[in-house]
Amino acid sequence: MLKTNKSSQGPVLILLGPPGAGKGTQARYLVMHANLYHLSTGDLLRHAVSKKTPAGIIAKKAMENGDLVSDELVLEILSFRLSEIGESGGVILDGFPRTLTQATMLDNLLATRSQAVSFVISLNVDDDQIITRISGRFSCANCNTGYHDIFQPTEVNGVCDKCGSNNFVRRADDNIDAISTRLAAYNLETAPLISHYNARGLLKSIDASKNIENVSKEIQSAISEITEAITQ
Ligand code: ADP
Ligand code: AMP
């Protein structure tokens, strides 16, 4: 899975979708089945904020409000992480690109690594479900595994399935004010990427309102379809 015969470089898969659509959840499923790195710009930025790095200090306010961080700052943080991965590593991008400018920046950055965007999966969910998903989201403070109060609880109450930690966190921006700002930013800045990648023949849209397992199956079959089309 997730290999094209056009190049020895690792594939670059973009998960596109509004906040709370399930990008992080699906990325974590995909990395269990494929030799890929999961790169979430939201996670990278939250780490920078918690460490109070210069980038984190700049990003903090915009993130709390639900606004986008500047294209340049996000690119800087992503390029650094990509350089750590090494030149042939395949990646799943979650939360990047989020603007047309970032899409161009990404093409340029990948070209320096002899890589290119391989596929884009767009996860479609309506606003009501987004709010339900985001309102119940929490994650392990130790290993960052994501959960949901109703849809994806821990197997044992209060204990992380993956690392056994008892510490969980909820995101500061998972509140109703920031959610509406984030949805507006998605509709204005990010949604145009759907037609951008569709025009390049790289996009597959998925109905992400189904349960986690069914969305995962749909993503895997979409990837197989696109891989076949690319390698024919
Ligand atoms: P994103 O990375 O797109 O912001 P997440 O992957 O963090 O979204 O998912 C948001 C919340 O919704 C999480 O609490 C997750 O457990 C839950 N979730 C993800 N996918 C589904 C799904 N298909 N059905 C129900 N809940 C889901
Ligand atoms: P996420 O974890 O993807 O929901 O992102 C959380 C927040 O981080 C967003 O609301 C933005 O403030 C910021 N962010 C993450 N990725 C980007 C990006 N590609 N461009 C701009 N801001 C971003």
mmCIF file of C-alpha atoms and ligand atoms in Angstrom:
data_model
loop_
_atom_site.group_PDB
_atom_site.id
_atom_site.type_symbol
_atom_site.label_atom_id
_atom_site.label_comp_id
_atom_site.label_asym_id
_atom_site.label_seq_id
_atom_site.Cartn_x
_atom_site.Cartn_y
_atom_site.Cartn_z
ATOM 1 C CA MET A 1 0.000 0.000 0.000
ATOM 2 C CA LEU A 2 1.010 3.609 -0.564
ATOM 3 C CA LYS A 3 3.786 2.937 -3.013
ATOM 4 C CA THR A 4 3.975 4.256 -6.545
ATOM 5 C CA ASN A 5 6.409 2.772 -9.071
ATOM 6 C CA LYS A 6 7.332 6.208 -10.421
ATOM 7 C CA SER A 7 10.018 6.986 -7.876
ATOM 8 C CA SER A 8 11.998 5.504 -5.045
ATOM 9 C CA GLN A 9 11.043 8.463 -2.866
ATOM 10 C CA GLY A 10 8.347 7.923 -0.252
ATOM 11 C CA PRO A 11 4.790 8.992 -1.074
ATOM 12 C CA VAL A 12 3.270 12.216 0.230
ATOM 13 C CA LEU A 13 -0.365 11.879 1.257
ATOM 14 C CA ILE A 14 -2.386 14.931 2.298
ATOM 15 C CA LEU A 15 -5.422 14.551 4.558
ATOM 16 C CA LEU A 16 -7.655 17.522 3.901
ATOM 17 C CA GLY A 17 -10.765 18.371 5.875
ATOM 18 C CA PRO A 18 -12.317 20.735 8.393
ATOM 19 C CA PRO A 19 -11.203 20.743 12.035
ATOM 20 C CA GLY A 20 -12.556 17.647 13.784
ATOM 21 C CA ALA A 21 -13.159 15.736 10.524
ATOM 22 C CA GLY A 22 -10.934 12.896 11.737
ATOM 23 C CA LYS A 23 -7.617 13.656 9.995
ATOM 24 C CA GLY A 24 -5.462 12.867 13.029
ATOM 25 C CA THR A 25 -7.475 9.752 13.862
ATOM 26 C CA GLN A 26 -7.162 8.400 10.322
ATOM 27 C CA ALA A 27 -3.472 9.340 10.070
ATOM 28 C CA ARG A 28 -2.788 7.281 13.199
ATOM 29 C CA TYR A 29 -4.580 4.291 11.594
ATOM 30 C CA LEU A 30 -2.658 4.691 8.343
ATOM 31 C CA VAL A 31 0.783 4.768 9.962
ATOM 32 C CA MET A 32 0.004 1.420 11.612
ATOM 33 C CA HIS A 33 -0.291 -0.128 8.126
ATOM 34 C CA ALA A 34 2.328 1.766 6.164
ATOM 35 C CA ASN A 35 5.881 2.920 6.593
ATOM 36 C CA LEU A 36 4.993 6.592 6.762
ATOM 37 C CA TYR A 37 5.521 9.480 9.143
ATOM 38 C CA HIS A 38 2.501 11.370 10.457
ATOM 39 C CA LEU A 39 3.132 15.117 10.334
ATOM 40 C CA SER A 40 0.479 17.252 11.983
ATOM 41 C CA THR A 41 1.286 20.964 11.845
ATOM 42 C CA GLY A 42 -1.213 21.490 14.692
ATOM 43 C CA ASP A 43 0.746 19.012 16.876
ATOM 44 C CA LEU A 44 4.069 20.593 15.879
ATOM 45 C CA LEU A 45 2.745 24.047 16.746
ATOM 46 C CA ARG A 46 1.226 22.910 20.054
ATOM 47 C CA HIS A 47 4.594 21.404 20.947
ATOM 48 C CA ALA A 48 6.316 24.705 20.084
ATOM 49 C CA VAL A 49 3.787 26.599 22.219
ATOM 50 C CA SER A 50 4.270 24.262 25.190
ATOM 51 C CA LYS A 51 8.070 24.582 24.925
ATOM 52 C CA LYS A 52 7.770 28.374 24.547
ATOM 53 C CA THR A 53 10.047 28.372 21.492
ATOM 54 C CA PRO A 54 10.202 31.652 19.486
ATOM 55 C CA ALA A 55 7.804 30.125 16.921
ATOM 56 C CA GLY A 56 5.496 28.918 19.690
ATOM 57 C CA ILE A 57 5.385 32.346 21.338
ATOM 58 C CA ILE A 58 4.361 33.940 18.027
ATOM 59 C CA ALA A 59 1.776 31.231 17.190
ATOM 60 C CA LYS A 60 0.057 31.021 20.600
ATOM 61 C CA LYS A 61 -2.478 33.859 20.311
ATOM 62 C CA ALA A 62 -3.664 32.955 16.778
ATOM 63 C CA MET A 63 -4.087 29.317 17.799
ATOM 64 C CA GLU A 64 -6.092 30.166 20.911
ATOM 65 C CA ASN A 65 -8.428 32.323 18.831
ATOM 66 C CA GLY A 66 -8.800 29.684 16.125
ATOM 67 C CA ASP A 67 -7.076 31.834 13.494
ATOM 68 C CA LEU A 68 -4.474 30.518 11.102
ATOM 69 C CA VAL A 69 -0.807 31.007 11.913
ATOM 70 C CA SER A 70 1.238 32.712 9.178
ATOM 71 C CA ASP A 71 2.188 30.618 6.151
ATOM 72 C CA GLU A 72 5.901 31.373 6.683
ATOM 73 C CA LEU A 73 5.936 30.243 10.303
ATOM 74 C CA VAL A 74 4.110 26.982 9.566
ATOM 75 C CA LEU A 75 6.399 26.266 6.634
ATOM 76 C CA GLU A 76 9.463 26.837 8.810
ATOM 77 C CA ILE A 77 8.233 24.374 11.417
ATOM 78 C CA LEU A 78 7.239 21.788 8.776
ATOM 79 C CA SER A 79 10.533 22.072 6.843
ATOM 80 C CA PHE A 80 12.482 21.490 10.026
ATOM 81 C CA ARG A 81 10.500 18.329 10.827
ATOM 82 C CA LEU A 82 10.841 17.065 7.239
ATOM 83 C CA SER A 83 14.604 17.577 7.368
ATOM 84 C CA GLU A 84 14.702 15.348 10.466
ATOM 85 C CA ILE A 85 12.816 12.612 8.595
ATOM 86 C CA GLY A 86 15.389 12.326 5.825
ATOM 87 C CA GLU A 87 15.044 12.604 2.095
ATOM 88 C CA SER A 88 13.193 9.440 1.120
ATOM 89 C CA GLY A 89 10.703 9.200 3.975
ATOM 90 C CA GLY A 90 7.042 9.015 3.010
ATOM 91 C CA VAL A 91 4.661 11.256 4.934
ATOM 92 C CA ILE A 92 1.029 11.849 5.782
ATOM 93 C CA LEU A 93 0.375 15.571 6.086
ATOM 94 C CA ASP A 94 -2.431 16.401 8.514
ATOM 95 C CA GLY A 95 -3.469 20.056 8.681
ATOM 96 C CA PHE A 96 -1.069 21.234 5.981
ATOM 97 C CA PRO A 97 -1.429 22.832 3.488
ATOM 98 C CA ARG A 98 -4.289 25.054 4.671
ATOM 99 C CA THR A 99 -3.986 27.864 2.102
ATOM 100 C CA LEU A 100 -3.217 28.013 -1.622
ATOM 101 C CA THR A 101 0.057 29.772 -0.760
ATOM 102 C CA GLN A 102 0.997 26.860 1.497
ATOM 103 C CA ALA A 103 0.198 24.441 -1.338
ATOM 104 C CA THR A 104 2.724 26.220 -3.567
ATOM 105 C CA MET A 105 5.248 26.356 -0.728
ATOM 106 C CA LEU A 106 4.771 22.620 -0.238
ATOM 107 C CA ASP A 107 5.396 21.838 -3.923
ATOM 108 C CA ASN A 108 8.634 23.850 -3.772
ATOM 109 C CA LEU A 109 9.755 22.222 -0.545
ATOM 110 C CA LEU A 110 9.012 18.709 -1.804
ATOM 111 C CA ALA A 111 10.861 19.430 -5.069
ATOM 112 C CA THR A 112 14.044 20.025 -3.038
ATOM 113 C CA ARG A 113 13.591 16.437 -1.754
ATOM 114 C CA SER A 114 12.724 15.009 -5.220
ATOM 115 C CA GLN A 115 9.216 14.362 -3.905
ATOM 116 C CA ALA A 116 5.767 15.551 -4.948
ATOM 117 C CA VAL A 117 2.253 15.305 -3.595
ATOM 118 C CA SER A 118 1.060 11.765 -4.343
ATOM 119 C CA PHE A 119 -2.595 11.851 -3.255
ATOM 120 C CA VAL A 120 -5.031 14.081 -1.420
ATOM 121 C CA ILE A 121 -7.912 12.628 0.548
ATOM 122 C CA SER A 122 -10.666 15.104 1.374
ATOM 123 C CA LEU A 123 -12.760 14.157 4.434
ATOM 124 C CA ASN A 124 -16.309 15.514 4.254
ATOM 125 C CA VAL A 125 -18.363 15.977 7.428
ATOM 126 C CA ASP A 126 -21.136 18.472 8.150
ATOM 127 C CA ASP A 127 -20.790 21.256 10.727
ATOM 128 C CA ASP A 128 -23.096 19.643 13.334
ATOM 129 C CA GLN A 129 -20.961 16.512 13.423
ATOM 130 C CA ILE A 130 -17.792 18.561 13.574
ATOM 131 C CA ILE A 131 -19.046 20.319 16.685
ATOM 132 C CA THR A 132 -20.073 16.982 18.285
ATOM 133 C CA ARG A 133 -16.680 15.467 17.487
ATOM 134 C CA ILE A 134 -14.651 18.443 18.683
ATOM 135 C CA SER A 135 -16.710 18.865 21.869
ATOM 136 C CA GLY A 136 -15.911 15.300 22.977
ATOM 137 C CA ARG A 137 -12.252 15.226 21.898
ATOM 138 C CA PHE A 138 -9.481 14.500 24.385
ATOM 139 C CA SER A 139 -6.030 12.978 24.137
ATOM 140 C CA CYS A 140 -3.385 11.303 26.209
ATOM 141 C CA ALA A 141 -1.040 13.898 27.702
ATOM 142 C CA ASN A 142 1.821 11.415 27.517
ATOM 143 C CA CYS A 143 1.628 9.801 24.040
ATOM 144 C CA ASN A 144 -0.901 12.082 22.277
ATOM 145 C CA THR A 145 -3.277 9.237 21.316
ATOM 146 C CA GLY A 146 -6.632 10.776 20.446
ATOM 147 C CA TYR A 147 -9.995 9.774 21.966
ATOM 148 C CA HIS A 148 -13.621 10.854 22.063
ATOM 149 C CA ASP A 149 -15.998 10.741 25.049
ATOM 150 C CA ILE A 150 -18.626 8.811 23.059
ATOM 151 C CA PHE A 151 -17.186 7.676 19.721
ATOM 152 C CA GLN A 152 -13.696 6.588 20.759
ATOM 153 C CA PRO A 153 -13.433 6.135 24.542
ATOM 154 C CA THR A 154 -10.496 4.439 26.254
ATOM 155 C CA GLU A 155 -10.975 0.701 26.781
ATOM 156 C CA VAL A 156 -10.501 1.123 30.541
ATOM 157 C CA ASN A 157 -11.956 4.317 31.938
ATOM 158 C CA GLY A 158 -9.188 6.831 32.690
ATOM 159 C CA VAL A 159 -6.336 4.724 31.280
ATOM 160 C CA CYS A 160 -4.675 5.323 27.901
ATOM 161 C CA ASP A 161 -4.983 2.205 25.693
ATOM 162 C CA LYS A 162 -1.561 2.784 24.226
ATOM 163 C CA CYS A 163 0.739 3.827 27.072
ATOM 164 C CA GLY A 164 -1.272 3.263 30.256
ATOM 165 C CA SER A 165 -1.049 6.908 31.357
ATOM 166 C CA ASN A 166 -3.817 8.396 33.529
ATOM 167 C CA ASN A 167 -3.230 11.925 32.255
ATOM 168 C CA PHE A 168 -5.502 13.326 29.571
ATOM 169 C CA VAL A 169 -5.864 16.780 28.069
ATOM 170 C CA ARG A 170 -8.476 18.753 26.146
ATOM 171 C CA ARG A 171 -7.382 21.383 23.653
ATOM 172 C CA ALA A 172 -7.712 25.044 24.617
ATOM 173 C CA ASP A 173 -9.126 25.840 21.149
ATOM 174 C CA ASP A 174 -11.824 23.135 21.310
ATOM 175 C CA ASN A 175 -14.384 25.672 22.560
ATOM 176 C CA ILE A 176 -17.394 26.992 20.677
ATOM 177 C CA ASP A 177 -15.931 30.453 19.875
ATOM 178 C CA ALA A 178 -12.661 29.122 18.498
ATOM 179 C CA ILE A 179 -14.503 26.334 16.631
ATOM 180 C CA SER A 180 -16.601 28.826 14.667
ATOM 181 C CA THR A 181 -13.487 30.863 13.808
ATOM 182 C CA ARG A 182 -11.692 27.675 12.729
ATOM 183 C CA LEU A 183 -14.630 26.595 10.555
ATOM 184 C CA ALA A 184 -14.738 30.035 8.927
ATOM 185 C CA ALA A 185 -10.973 29.866 8.274
ATOM 186 C CA TYR A 186 -11.435 26.406 6.751
ATOM 187 C CA ASN A 187 -14.248 27.536 4.433
ATOM 188 C CA LEU A 188 -12.422 30.668 3.325
ATOM 189 C CA GLU A 189 -8.773 29.586 3.114
ATOM 190 C CA THR A 190 -8.622 25.784 2.988
ATOM 191 C CA ALA A 191 -11.699 24.603 1.070
ATOM 192 C CA PRO A 192 -10.338 26.100 -2.228
ATOM 193 C CA LEU A 193 -7.611 23.440 -2.030
ATOM 194 C CA ILE A 194 -10.232 20.827 -2.907
ATOM 195 C CA SER A 195 -10.669 22.147 -6.456
ATOM 196 C CA HIS A 196 -6.936 22.934 -6.650
ATOM 197 C CA TYR A 197 -5.966 19.278 -6.109
ATOM 198 C CA ASN A 198 -8.975 17.951 -8.020
ATOM 199 C CA ALA A 199 -7.773 19.852 -11.091
ATOM 200 C CA ARG A 200 -4.419 18.112 -10.691
ATOM 201 C CA GLY A 201 -6.129 14.688 -10.635
ATOM 202 C CA LEU A 202 -4.851 13.942 -7.135
ATOM 203 C CA LEU A 203 -8.026 14.237 -5.068
ATOM 204 C CA LYS A 204 -10.444 11.684 -3.708
ATOM 205 C CA SER A 205 -13.393 12.794 -1.553
ATOM 206 C CA ILE A 206 -14.576 10.545 1.257
ATOM 207 C CA ASP A 207 -17.806 10.603 3.248
ATOM 208 C CA ALA A 208 -16.214 10.950 6.688
ATOM 209 C CA SER A 209 -19.528 10.972 8.579
ATOM 210 C CA LYS A 210 -19.320 7.174 8.933
ATOM 211 C CA ASN A 211 -17.707 5.483 11.906
ATOM 212 C CA ILE A 212 -13.915 5.470 12.282
ATOM 213 C CA GLU A 213 -13.423 1.961 10.925
ATOM 214 C CA ASN A 214 -15.579 2.517 7.832
ATOM 215 C CA VAL A 215 -13.886 5.835 7.049
ATOM 216 C CA SER A 216 -10.555 4.045 7.369
ATOM 217 C CA LYS A 217 -11.692 1.349 4.891
ATOM 218 C CA GLU A 218 -12.846 4.007 2.429
ATOM 219 C CA ILE A 219 -9.516 5.796 2.674
ATOM 220 C CA GLN A 220 -7.606 2.584 2.012
ATOM 221 C CA SER A 221 -9.687 1.797 -1.066
ATOM 222 C CA ALA A 222 -9.381 5.401 -2.310
ATOM 223 C CA ILE A 223 -5.614 5.157 -1.965
ATOM 224 C CA SER A 224 -5.567 1.894 -3.935
ATOM 225 C CA GLU A 225 -7.670 3.490 -6.686
ATOM 226 C CA ILE A 226 -5.454 6.553 -6.963
ATOM 227 C CA THR A 227 -2.285 4.459 -6.809
ATOM 228 C CA GLU A 228 -3.546 2.322 -9.689
ATOM 229 C CA ALA A 229 -4.444 5.392 -11.747
ATOM 230 C CA ILE A 230 -1.014 6.937 -11.150
ATOM 231 C CA THR A 231 0.974 3.798 -11.867
ATOM 232 C CA GLN A 232 -0.911 2.734 -15.015
HETATM 233 P P1 ADP B 1 -8.928 16.395 13.141
HETATM 234 O O1 ADP B 1 -7.523 15.838 13.240
HETATM 235 O O2 ADP B 1 -9.454 16.377 11.733
HETATM 236 O O3 ADP B 1 -9.073 17.731 13.796
HETATM 237 P P2 ADP B 1 -9.560 14.232 15.011
HETATM 238 O O4 ADP B 1 -8.949 13.062 14.325
HETATM 239 O O5 ADP B 1 -8.838 14.782 16.200
HETATM 240 O O6 ADP B 1 -9.881 15.415 13.955
HETATM 241 O O7 ADP B 1 -11.035 13.808 15.410
HETATM 242 C C1 ADP B 1 -11.859 14.693 16.153
HETATM 243 C C2 ADP B 1 -12.634 13.892 17.218
HETATM 244 O O8 ADP B 1 -13.601 13.092 16.560
HETATM 245 C C3 ADP B 1 -11.770 12.956 18.045
HETATM 246 O O9 ADP B 1 -12.237 12.994 19.373
HETATM 247 C C4 ADP B 1 -11.999 11.592 17.401
HETATM 248 O O10 ADP B 1 -11.926 10.551 18.381
HETATM 249 C C5 ADP B 1 -13.399 11.713 16.845
HETATM 250 N N1 ADP B 1 -13.568 11.040 15.540
HETATM 251 C C6 ADP B 1 -12.678 10.956 14.511
HETATM 252 N N2 ADP B 1 -13.206 10.282 13.468
HETATM 253 C C7 ADP B 1 -14.478 9.951 13.841
HETATM 254 C C8 ADP B 1 -15.549 9.231 13.198
HETATM 255 N N3 ADP B 1 -15.434 8.748 11.956
HETATM 256 N N4 ADP B 1 -16.701 9.079 13.885
HETATM 257 C C9 ADP B 1 -16.838 9.573 15.135
HETATM 258 N N5 ADP B 1 -15.875 10.246 15.803
HETATM 259 C C10 ADP B 1 -14.703 10.428 15.171
HETATM 260 P P1 AMP B 2 -5.160 21.555 14.083
HETATM 261 O O1 AMP B 2 -4.487 20.751 15.162
HETATM 262 O O2 AMP B 2 -4.818 21.087 12.710
HETATM 263 O O3 AMP B 2 -6.641 21.695 14.322
HETATM 264 O O4 AMP B 2 -4.527 23.026 14.184
HETATM 265 C C1 AMP B 2 -4.663 23.790 15.364
HETATM 266 C C2 AMP B 2 -4.306 25.238 15.067
HETATM 267 O O5 AMP B 2 -2.937 25.340 14.670
HETATM 268 C C3 AMP B 2 -5.092 25.889 13.921
HETATM 269 O O6 AMP B 2 -6.349 26.391 14.330
HETATM 270 C C4 AMP B 2 -4.128 27.024 13.520
HETATM 271 O O7 AMP B 2 -4.149 28.082 14.452
HETATM 272 C C5 AMP B 2 -2.767 26.327 13.662
HETATM 273 N N1 AMP B 2 -2.364 25.641 12.411
HETATM 274 C C6 AMP B 2 -2.156 24.301 12.248
HETATM 275 N N2 AMP B 2 -1.771 24.029 10.991
HETATM 276 C C7 AMP B 2 -1.748 25.212 10.338
HETATM 277 C C8 AMP B 2 -1.455 25.595 9.005
HETATM 278 N N3 AMP B 2 -1.107 24.690 8.065
HETATM 279 N N4 AMP B 2 -1.536 26.920 8.678
HETATM 280 C C9 AMP B 2 -1.869 27.841 9.598
HETATM 281 N N5 AMP B 2 -2.175 27.558 10.865
HETATM 282 C C10 AMP B 2 -2.117 26.243 11.245
#
